[in-house]
XYZ file of C-alpha atoms in Angstrom:
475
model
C 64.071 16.387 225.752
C 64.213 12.781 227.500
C 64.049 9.802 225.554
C 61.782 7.157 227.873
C 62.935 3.316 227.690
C 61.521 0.658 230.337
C 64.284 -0.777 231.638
C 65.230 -2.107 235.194
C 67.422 -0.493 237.481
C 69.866 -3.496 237.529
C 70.131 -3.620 233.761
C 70.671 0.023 233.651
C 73.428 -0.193 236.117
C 74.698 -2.971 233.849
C 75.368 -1.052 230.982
C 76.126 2.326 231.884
C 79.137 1.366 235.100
C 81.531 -0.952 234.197
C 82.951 -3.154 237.667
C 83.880 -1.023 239.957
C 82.503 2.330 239.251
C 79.779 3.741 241.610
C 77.042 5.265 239.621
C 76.581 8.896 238.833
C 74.206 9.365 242.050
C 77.028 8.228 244.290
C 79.881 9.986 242.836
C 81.115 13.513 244.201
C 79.415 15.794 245.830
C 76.014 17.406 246.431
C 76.058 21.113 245.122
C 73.963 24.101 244.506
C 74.980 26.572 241.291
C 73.488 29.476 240.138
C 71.682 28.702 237.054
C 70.125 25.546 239.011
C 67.268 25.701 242.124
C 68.083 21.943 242.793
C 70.608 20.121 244.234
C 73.225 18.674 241.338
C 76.137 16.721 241.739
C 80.002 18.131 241.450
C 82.740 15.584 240.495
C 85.591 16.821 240.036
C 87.990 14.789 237.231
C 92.148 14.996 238.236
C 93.724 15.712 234.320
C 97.316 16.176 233.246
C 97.847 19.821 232.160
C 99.633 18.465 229.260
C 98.599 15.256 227.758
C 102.514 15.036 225.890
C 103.885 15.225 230.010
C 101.375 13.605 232.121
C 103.341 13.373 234.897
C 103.792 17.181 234.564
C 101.388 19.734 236.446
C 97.516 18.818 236.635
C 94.246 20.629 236.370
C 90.769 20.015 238.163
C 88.405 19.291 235.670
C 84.734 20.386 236.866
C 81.946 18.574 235.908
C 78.188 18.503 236.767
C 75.799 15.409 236.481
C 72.034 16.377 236.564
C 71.039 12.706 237.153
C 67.809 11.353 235.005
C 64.662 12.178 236.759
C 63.259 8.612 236.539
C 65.163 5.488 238.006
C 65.370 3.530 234.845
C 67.653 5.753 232.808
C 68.877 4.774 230.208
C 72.878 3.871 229.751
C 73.699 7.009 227.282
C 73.817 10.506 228.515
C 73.623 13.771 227.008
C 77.174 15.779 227.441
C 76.675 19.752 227.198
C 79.609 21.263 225.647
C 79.177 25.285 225.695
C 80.099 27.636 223.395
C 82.825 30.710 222.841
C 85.771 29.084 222.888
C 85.466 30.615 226.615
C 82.051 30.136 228.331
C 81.760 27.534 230.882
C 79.309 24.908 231.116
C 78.233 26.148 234.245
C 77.261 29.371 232.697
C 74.543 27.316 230.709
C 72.971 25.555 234.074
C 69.947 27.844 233.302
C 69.015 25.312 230.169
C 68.181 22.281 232.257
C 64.911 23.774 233.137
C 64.079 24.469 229.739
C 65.766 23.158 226.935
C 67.415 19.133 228.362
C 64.473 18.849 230.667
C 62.617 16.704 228.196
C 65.856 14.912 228.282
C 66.875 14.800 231.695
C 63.379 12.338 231.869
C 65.421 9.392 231.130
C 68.615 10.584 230.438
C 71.746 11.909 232.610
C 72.979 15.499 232.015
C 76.349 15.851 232.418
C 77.765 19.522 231.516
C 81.683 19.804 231.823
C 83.454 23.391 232.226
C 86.164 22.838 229.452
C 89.396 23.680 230.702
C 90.421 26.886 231.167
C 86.508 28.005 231.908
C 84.431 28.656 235.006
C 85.260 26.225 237.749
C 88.171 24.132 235.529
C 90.924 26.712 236.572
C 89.664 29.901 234.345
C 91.544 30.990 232.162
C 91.168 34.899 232.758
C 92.061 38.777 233.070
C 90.542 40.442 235.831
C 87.555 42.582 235.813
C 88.827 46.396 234.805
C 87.082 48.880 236.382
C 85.168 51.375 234.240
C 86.230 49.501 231.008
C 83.421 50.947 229.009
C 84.503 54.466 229.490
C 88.635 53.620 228.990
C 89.791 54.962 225.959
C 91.356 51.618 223.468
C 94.938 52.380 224.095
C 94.382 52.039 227.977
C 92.230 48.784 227.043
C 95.025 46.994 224.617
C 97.887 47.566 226.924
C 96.071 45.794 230.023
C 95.014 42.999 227.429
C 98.985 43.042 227.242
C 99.797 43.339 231.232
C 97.170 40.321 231.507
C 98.789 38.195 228.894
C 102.176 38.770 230.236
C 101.207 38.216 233.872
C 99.943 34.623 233.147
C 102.122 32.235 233.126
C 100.485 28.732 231.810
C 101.315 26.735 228.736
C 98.843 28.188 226.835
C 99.031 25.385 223.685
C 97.929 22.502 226.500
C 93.905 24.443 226.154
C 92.928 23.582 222.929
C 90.496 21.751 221.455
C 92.315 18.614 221.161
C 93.238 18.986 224.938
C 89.137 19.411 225.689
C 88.315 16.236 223.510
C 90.720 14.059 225.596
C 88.987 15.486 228.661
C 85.517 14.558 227.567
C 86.644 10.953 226.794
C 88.512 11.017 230.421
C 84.966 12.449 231.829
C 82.851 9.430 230.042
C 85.531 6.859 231.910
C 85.134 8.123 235.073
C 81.684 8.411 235.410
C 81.470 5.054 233.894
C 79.156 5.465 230.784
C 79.878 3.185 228.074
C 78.548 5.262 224.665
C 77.109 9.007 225.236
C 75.616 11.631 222.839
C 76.814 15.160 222.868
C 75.300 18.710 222.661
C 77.305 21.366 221.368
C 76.261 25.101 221.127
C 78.584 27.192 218.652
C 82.277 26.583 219.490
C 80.997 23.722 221.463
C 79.810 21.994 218.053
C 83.369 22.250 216.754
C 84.536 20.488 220.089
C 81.838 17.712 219.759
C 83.210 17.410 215.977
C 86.856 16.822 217.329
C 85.264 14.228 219.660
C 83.565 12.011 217.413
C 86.284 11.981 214.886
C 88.646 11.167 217.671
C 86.279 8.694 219.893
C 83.976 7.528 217.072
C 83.020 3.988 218.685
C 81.749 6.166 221.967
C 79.164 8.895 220.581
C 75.578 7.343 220.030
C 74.439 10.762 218.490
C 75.435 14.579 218.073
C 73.161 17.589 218.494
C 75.021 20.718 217.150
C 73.179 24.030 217.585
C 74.422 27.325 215.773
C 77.204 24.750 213.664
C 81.009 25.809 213.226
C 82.260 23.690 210.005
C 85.614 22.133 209.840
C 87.105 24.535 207.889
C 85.786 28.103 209.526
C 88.190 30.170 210.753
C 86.217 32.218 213.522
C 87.567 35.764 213.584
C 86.659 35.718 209.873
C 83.261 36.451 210.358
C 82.897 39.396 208.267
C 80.630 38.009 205.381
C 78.042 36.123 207.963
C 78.151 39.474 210.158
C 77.508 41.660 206.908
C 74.665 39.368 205.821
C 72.826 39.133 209.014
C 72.654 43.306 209.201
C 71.392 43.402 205.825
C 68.692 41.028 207.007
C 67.757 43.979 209.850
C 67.810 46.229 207.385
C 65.370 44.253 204.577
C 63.168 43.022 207.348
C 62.754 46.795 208.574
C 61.179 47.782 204.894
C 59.343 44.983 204.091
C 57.675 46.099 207.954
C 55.012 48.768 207.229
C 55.115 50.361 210.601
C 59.253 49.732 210.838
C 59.356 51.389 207.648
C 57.115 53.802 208.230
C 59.205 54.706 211.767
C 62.555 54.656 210.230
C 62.781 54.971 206.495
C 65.931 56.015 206.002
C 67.547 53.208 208.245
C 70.377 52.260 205.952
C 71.390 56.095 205.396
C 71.193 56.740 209.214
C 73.473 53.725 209.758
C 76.312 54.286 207.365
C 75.658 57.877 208.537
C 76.380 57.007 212.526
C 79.390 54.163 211.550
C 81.010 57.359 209.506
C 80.918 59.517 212.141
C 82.084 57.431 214.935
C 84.820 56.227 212.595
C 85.786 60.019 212.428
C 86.380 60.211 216.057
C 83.963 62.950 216.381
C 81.471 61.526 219.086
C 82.473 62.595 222.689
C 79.934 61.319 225.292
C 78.808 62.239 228.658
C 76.579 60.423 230.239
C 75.590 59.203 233.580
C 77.769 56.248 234.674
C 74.639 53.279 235.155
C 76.189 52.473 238.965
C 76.710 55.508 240.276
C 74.878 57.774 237.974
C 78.020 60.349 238.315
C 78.641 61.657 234.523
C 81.173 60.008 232.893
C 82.797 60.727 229.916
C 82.666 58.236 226.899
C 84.678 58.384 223.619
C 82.296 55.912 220.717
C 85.066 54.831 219.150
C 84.482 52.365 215.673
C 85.517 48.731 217.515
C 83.007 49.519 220.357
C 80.232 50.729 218.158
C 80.418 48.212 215.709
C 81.514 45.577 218.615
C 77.908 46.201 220.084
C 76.028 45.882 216.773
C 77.880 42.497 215.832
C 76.480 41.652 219.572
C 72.661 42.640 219.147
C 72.784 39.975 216.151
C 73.151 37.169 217.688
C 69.846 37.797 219.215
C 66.484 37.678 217.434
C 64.794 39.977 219.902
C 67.790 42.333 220.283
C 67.860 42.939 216.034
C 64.484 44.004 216.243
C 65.629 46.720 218.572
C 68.454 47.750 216.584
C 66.753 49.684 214.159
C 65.293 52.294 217.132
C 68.836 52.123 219.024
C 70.542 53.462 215.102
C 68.172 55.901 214.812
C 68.263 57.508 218.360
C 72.156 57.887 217.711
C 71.374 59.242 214.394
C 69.633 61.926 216.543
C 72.258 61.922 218.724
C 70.528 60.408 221.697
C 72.986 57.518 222.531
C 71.229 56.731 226.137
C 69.641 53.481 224.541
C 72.727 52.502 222.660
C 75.250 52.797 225.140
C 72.634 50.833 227.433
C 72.564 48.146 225.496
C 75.994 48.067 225.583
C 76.763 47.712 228.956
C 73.700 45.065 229.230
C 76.734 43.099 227.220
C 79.410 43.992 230.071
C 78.942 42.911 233.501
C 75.150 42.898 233.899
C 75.022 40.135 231.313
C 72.623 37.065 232.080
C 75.409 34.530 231.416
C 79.171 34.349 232.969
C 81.557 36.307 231.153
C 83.772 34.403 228.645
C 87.593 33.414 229.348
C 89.057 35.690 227.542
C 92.479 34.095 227.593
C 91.227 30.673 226.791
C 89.340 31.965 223.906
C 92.919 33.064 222.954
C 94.764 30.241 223.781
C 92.205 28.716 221.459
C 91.595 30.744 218.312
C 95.491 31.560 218.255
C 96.433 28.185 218.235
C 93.616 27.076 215.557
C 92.282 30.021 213.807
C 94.640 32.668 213.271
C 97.182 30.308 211.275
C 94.813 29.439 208.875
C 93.573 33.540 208.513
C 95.545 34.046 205.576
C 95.469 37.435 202.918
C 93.124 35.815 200.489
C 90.625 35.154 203.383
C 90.871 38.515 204.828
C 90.042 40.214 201.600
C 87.138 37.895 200.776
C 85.667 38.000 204.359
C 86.590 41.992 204.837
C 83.639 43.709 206.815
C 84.282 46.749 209.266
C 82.037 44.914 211.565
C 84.499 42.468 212.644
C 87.515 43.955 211.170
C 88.559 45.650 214.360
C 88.251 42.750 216.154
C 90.265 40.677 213.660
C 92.932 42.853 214.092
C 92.835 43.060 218.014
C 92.763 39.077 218.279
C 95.868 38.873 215.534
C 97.709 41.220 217.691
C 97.125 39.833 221.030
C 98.418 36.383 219.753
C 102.081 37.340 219.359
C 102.149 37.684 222.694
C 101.100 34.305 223.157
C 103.189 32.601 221.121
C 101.354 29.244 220.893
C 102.249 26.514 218.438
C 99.866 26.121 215.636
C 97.673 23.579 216.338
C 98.160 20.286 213.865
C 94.258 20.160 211.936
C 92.246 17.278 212.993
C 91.568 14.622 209.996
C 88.409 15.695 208.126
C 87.002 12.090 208.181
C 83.179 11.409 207.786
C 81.240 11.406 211.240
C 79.086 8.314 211.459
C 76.733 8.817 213.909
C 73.568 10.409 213.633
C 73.827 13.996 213.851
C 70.743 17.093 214.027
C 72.015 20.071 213.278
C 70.187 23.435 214.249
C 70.549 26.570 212.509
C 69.132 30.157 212.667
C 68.705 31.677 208.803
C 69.662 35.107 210.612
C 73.097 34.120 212.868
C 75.906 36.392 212.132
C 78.660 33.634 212.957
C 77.361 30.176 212.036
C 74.639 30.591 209.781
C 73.234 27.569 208.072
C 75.734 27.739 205.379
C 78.424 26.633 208.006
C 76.075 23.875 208.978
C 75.579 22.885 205.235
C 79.314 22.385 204.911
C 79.981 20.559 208.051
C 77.024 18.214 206.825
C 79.387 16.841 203.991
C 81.385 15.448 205.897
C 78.992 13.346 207.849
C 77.018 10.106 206.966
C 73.749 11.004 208.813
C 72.765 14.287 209.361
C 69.111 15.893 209.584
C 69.727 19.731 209.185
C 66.732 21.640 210.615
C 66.943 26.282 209.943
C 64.315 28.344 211.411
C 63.702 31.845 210.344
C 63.939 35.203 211.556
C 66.334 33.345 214.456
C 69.854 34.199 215.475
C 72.146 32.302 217.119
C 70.977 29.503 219.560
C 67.678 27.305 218.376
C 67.670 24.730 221.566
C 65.483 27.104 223.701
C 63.220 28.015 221.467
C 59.668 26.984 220.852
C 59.491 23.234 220.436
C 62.942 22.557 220.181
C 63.295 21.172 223.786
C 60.245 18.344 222.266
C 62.253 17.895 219.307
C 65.985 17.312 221.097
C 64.402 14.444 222.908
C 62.674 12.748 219.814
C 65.647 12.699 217.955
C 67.832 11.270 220.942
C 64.893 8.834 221.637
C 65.211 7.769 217.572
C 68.023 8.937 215.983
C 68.044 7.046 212.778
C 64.299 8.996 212.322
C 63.494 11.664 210.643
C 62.507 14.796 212.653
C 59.064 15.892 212.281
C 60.295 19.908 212.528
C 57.220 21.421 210.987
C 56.614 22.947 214.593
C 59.428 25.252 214.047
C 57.438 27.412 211.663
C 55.086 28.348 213.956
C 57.994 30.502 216.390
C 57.201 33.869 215.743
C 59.209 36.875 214.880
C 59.811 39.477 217.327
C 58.083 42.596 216.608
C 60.186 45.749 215.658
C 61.044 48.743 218.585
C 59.660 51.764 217.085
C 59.825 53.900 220.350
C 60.800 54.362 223.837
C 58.165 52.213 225.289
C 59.925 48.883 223.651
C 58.683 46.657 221.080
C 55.053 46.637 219.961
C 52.843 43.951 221.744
């Protein structure tokens, strides 16, 4: 994932610090974050809260810089710009090992936590107890305490907001042009960027790519499509089909009966192992399938984890939900930012024709929840960024299975860019960077962006193999 150029360390320091700025080595501090074995460096970036009263109340902007392995690194580094609207960059850390260390040969890494996220002054509700086993009125009105308790401007954490602070990030670390990495909402971010800073962005990687004009709680038709994927993978599976051959029957079967309020569970609470009482209701059942999507290896499970509640043997379902809750491998999303955010961008443009076209019970719950939540917000409608074409060179990633931004989202956001390779890779979900050559393939398109990407690699990334009992998924 690192682009290697011979160049000397005095030339280097040429072009990437302009007079006066001490290079990325020297600035901030040493620090060790989860995610990351080594030593990084913390800088931490002084912003105005609001960019229209900037000498109003400021924010600490968090960023770390994963300097370049080898001396001579070249001027341009790759930004990380995470995902949600919510998750920090921090939360990602784990990916330099993996996916940017091809990258990090020759190139900085610097990964901001947008404001609002991780260690840029979350934006957050505490953790609630027991909130798997609360019953959804008890859930919605300390959504409601939360939103009341908080008192920030909430319209100063959009995405606008975030592409200023990426531009003030570049100018004080003191790189002249840099290339971006978005994942998911963070490709929508790295959008707003390069429209707004066009002469600064040498090249775009977008991963899992929001288009200009998605709204995201209207997921409903991506969501659908993905499960009917599951579902036609499952039969054209011999032994999946063999296991579980009534698996579309069993699932409208399960969604009908939770939707009837008829399942009542008790079950051993996983930290205690004290029974606990559990009521399945429709947003958390369907809430927890939408989740297993996004994951190639999780929708392979899903068609064992229907079937067992079919039987009425939720143990493996419920598990699987709480894997999603607090013993989840990545920090938990800002829940109020990812308000502050969709509310101000996404809800205003959810009109009745959309909601009709896009209507799907697995996100309609959802929908509803998020719509409700931002009255209580009351943030202005955010003004739509001009769609004007994106010059630089930009790869875009896509999984032919993600339930949010399949590569239909990625084909649309392509029109509106002069230079875009588009690369889909089947039986995948959401997130390609990590996976099989990808990490090769991030680095040989930063190291020659205005080549073609030889991606024919990609097909050889297996699919996960189907969970036909207990013991997990067949070798």
């Amino acid at each position: 994932m690192k682009p290697s150029l011979i160049l000397t360390f005095s030339l280097c320091a040429l072009l990437a610090f302009p007079a006066g700025a001490k290079p990325v080595s020297q600035q901030g501090r040493s620090c060790h974050l989860p995610g990351s074995e080594e030593a990084l460096r913390c800088v931490t970036v002084p912003l105005p809260l609001d960019y229209a009263k900037p000498a109003g109340p400021t924010l600490k902007l968090h960023v770390t810089v994963a300097p370049a392995f080898r001396e001579a690194a070249r001027p341009d580094p790759l930004f990380i710009l995470a995902g949600g609207p919510g998750q920090a960059g921090t939360d990602v850390l784990v990916l330099l090992n993996h996916s940017f260390r091809r990258v990090r040969a020759t190139r900085d890494i610097v990964v901001i936590d947008q404001r609002g996220t991780g260690l840029s002054d979350k934006l957050d509700c505490p953790a609630i107890a027991n909130e798997e086993t609360m019953p959804a009125a008890e859930q919605e009105q300390a959504a409601r305490n939360c939103i009341a308790a908080v008192k920030r401007p909430f319209s100063a954490y959009g995405t606008a907001s975030a592409a200023r602070d990426i531009e003030q990030v570049r100018l004080a670390l003191g790189y002249d042009t840099i290339n971006l990495w978005g994942a998911s909402y963070g490709t929508r971010l790295a959008q707003h960027y390069a429209r707004a800073y066009p002469a600064k962005v040498r090249a775009l990687i977008l991963d899992g790519v929001v288009a200009p004009d998605q709204v995201i709680p209207a997921g409903g038709r991506d969501a659908a499509a993905a499960l009917e994927l599951v579902f036609s993978d499952c039969a054209a599976n011999p032994a999946c089909q063999l296991a579980y051959p009534a698996l579309r029957q069993e699932y409208a079967a399960v969604a009908a009966r939770v939707a009837s309020g008829a399942v009542e569970l008790e079950l051993p609470d996983p930290r205690t192992a004290r029974a606990v009482k559990v009521q399945m209701n429709s947003e958390r059942f369907l809430g927890t399938v939408h989740g297993i999507l996004y994951s190639a290896a999780d929708t392979r499970r899903l068609p064992f984890l229907i079937h067992s509640a079919y039987a009425g043997r939720w143990q493996p379902f419920v598990a699987r939900r709480n894997a999603a809750g607090d013993f989840s491998s990545e920090g938990p999303v800002a829940q109020l930012l990812h308000l502050a955010v969709v509310c101000a961008e996404d809800v205003p443009r959810l009109t009745p024709a959309l909601r009709k076209d896009d209507d799907s019970p697995l996100t309609a719950a959802l929908t509803t929840r998020i719509t409700s939540l931002c009255a209580l917000l009351n943030v202005v409608p955010a003004a739509p960024q001009a769609s004007t074409a994106i010059k630089a060179p930009v790869l875009m990633l896509s999984g032919e299975n993600d339930p949010v931004t399949p590569p239909r989202r990625a084909r649309a956001a392509g029109e509106l860019m002069a230079r875009a390779q588009h690369l889909t890779v089947a039986h995948v979900g959401h997130g390609i960077s990590q996976l099989g050559c990808s990490p090769r393939l991030l680095r040989e398109f930063l190291d020659k962006p205005e080549q073609q990407v030889d991606a024919a690699c990609l097909k050889e990334i297996p699919a996960p193999t189907f969970q036909l009992g207990s013991a997990g998924p067949q070798p």
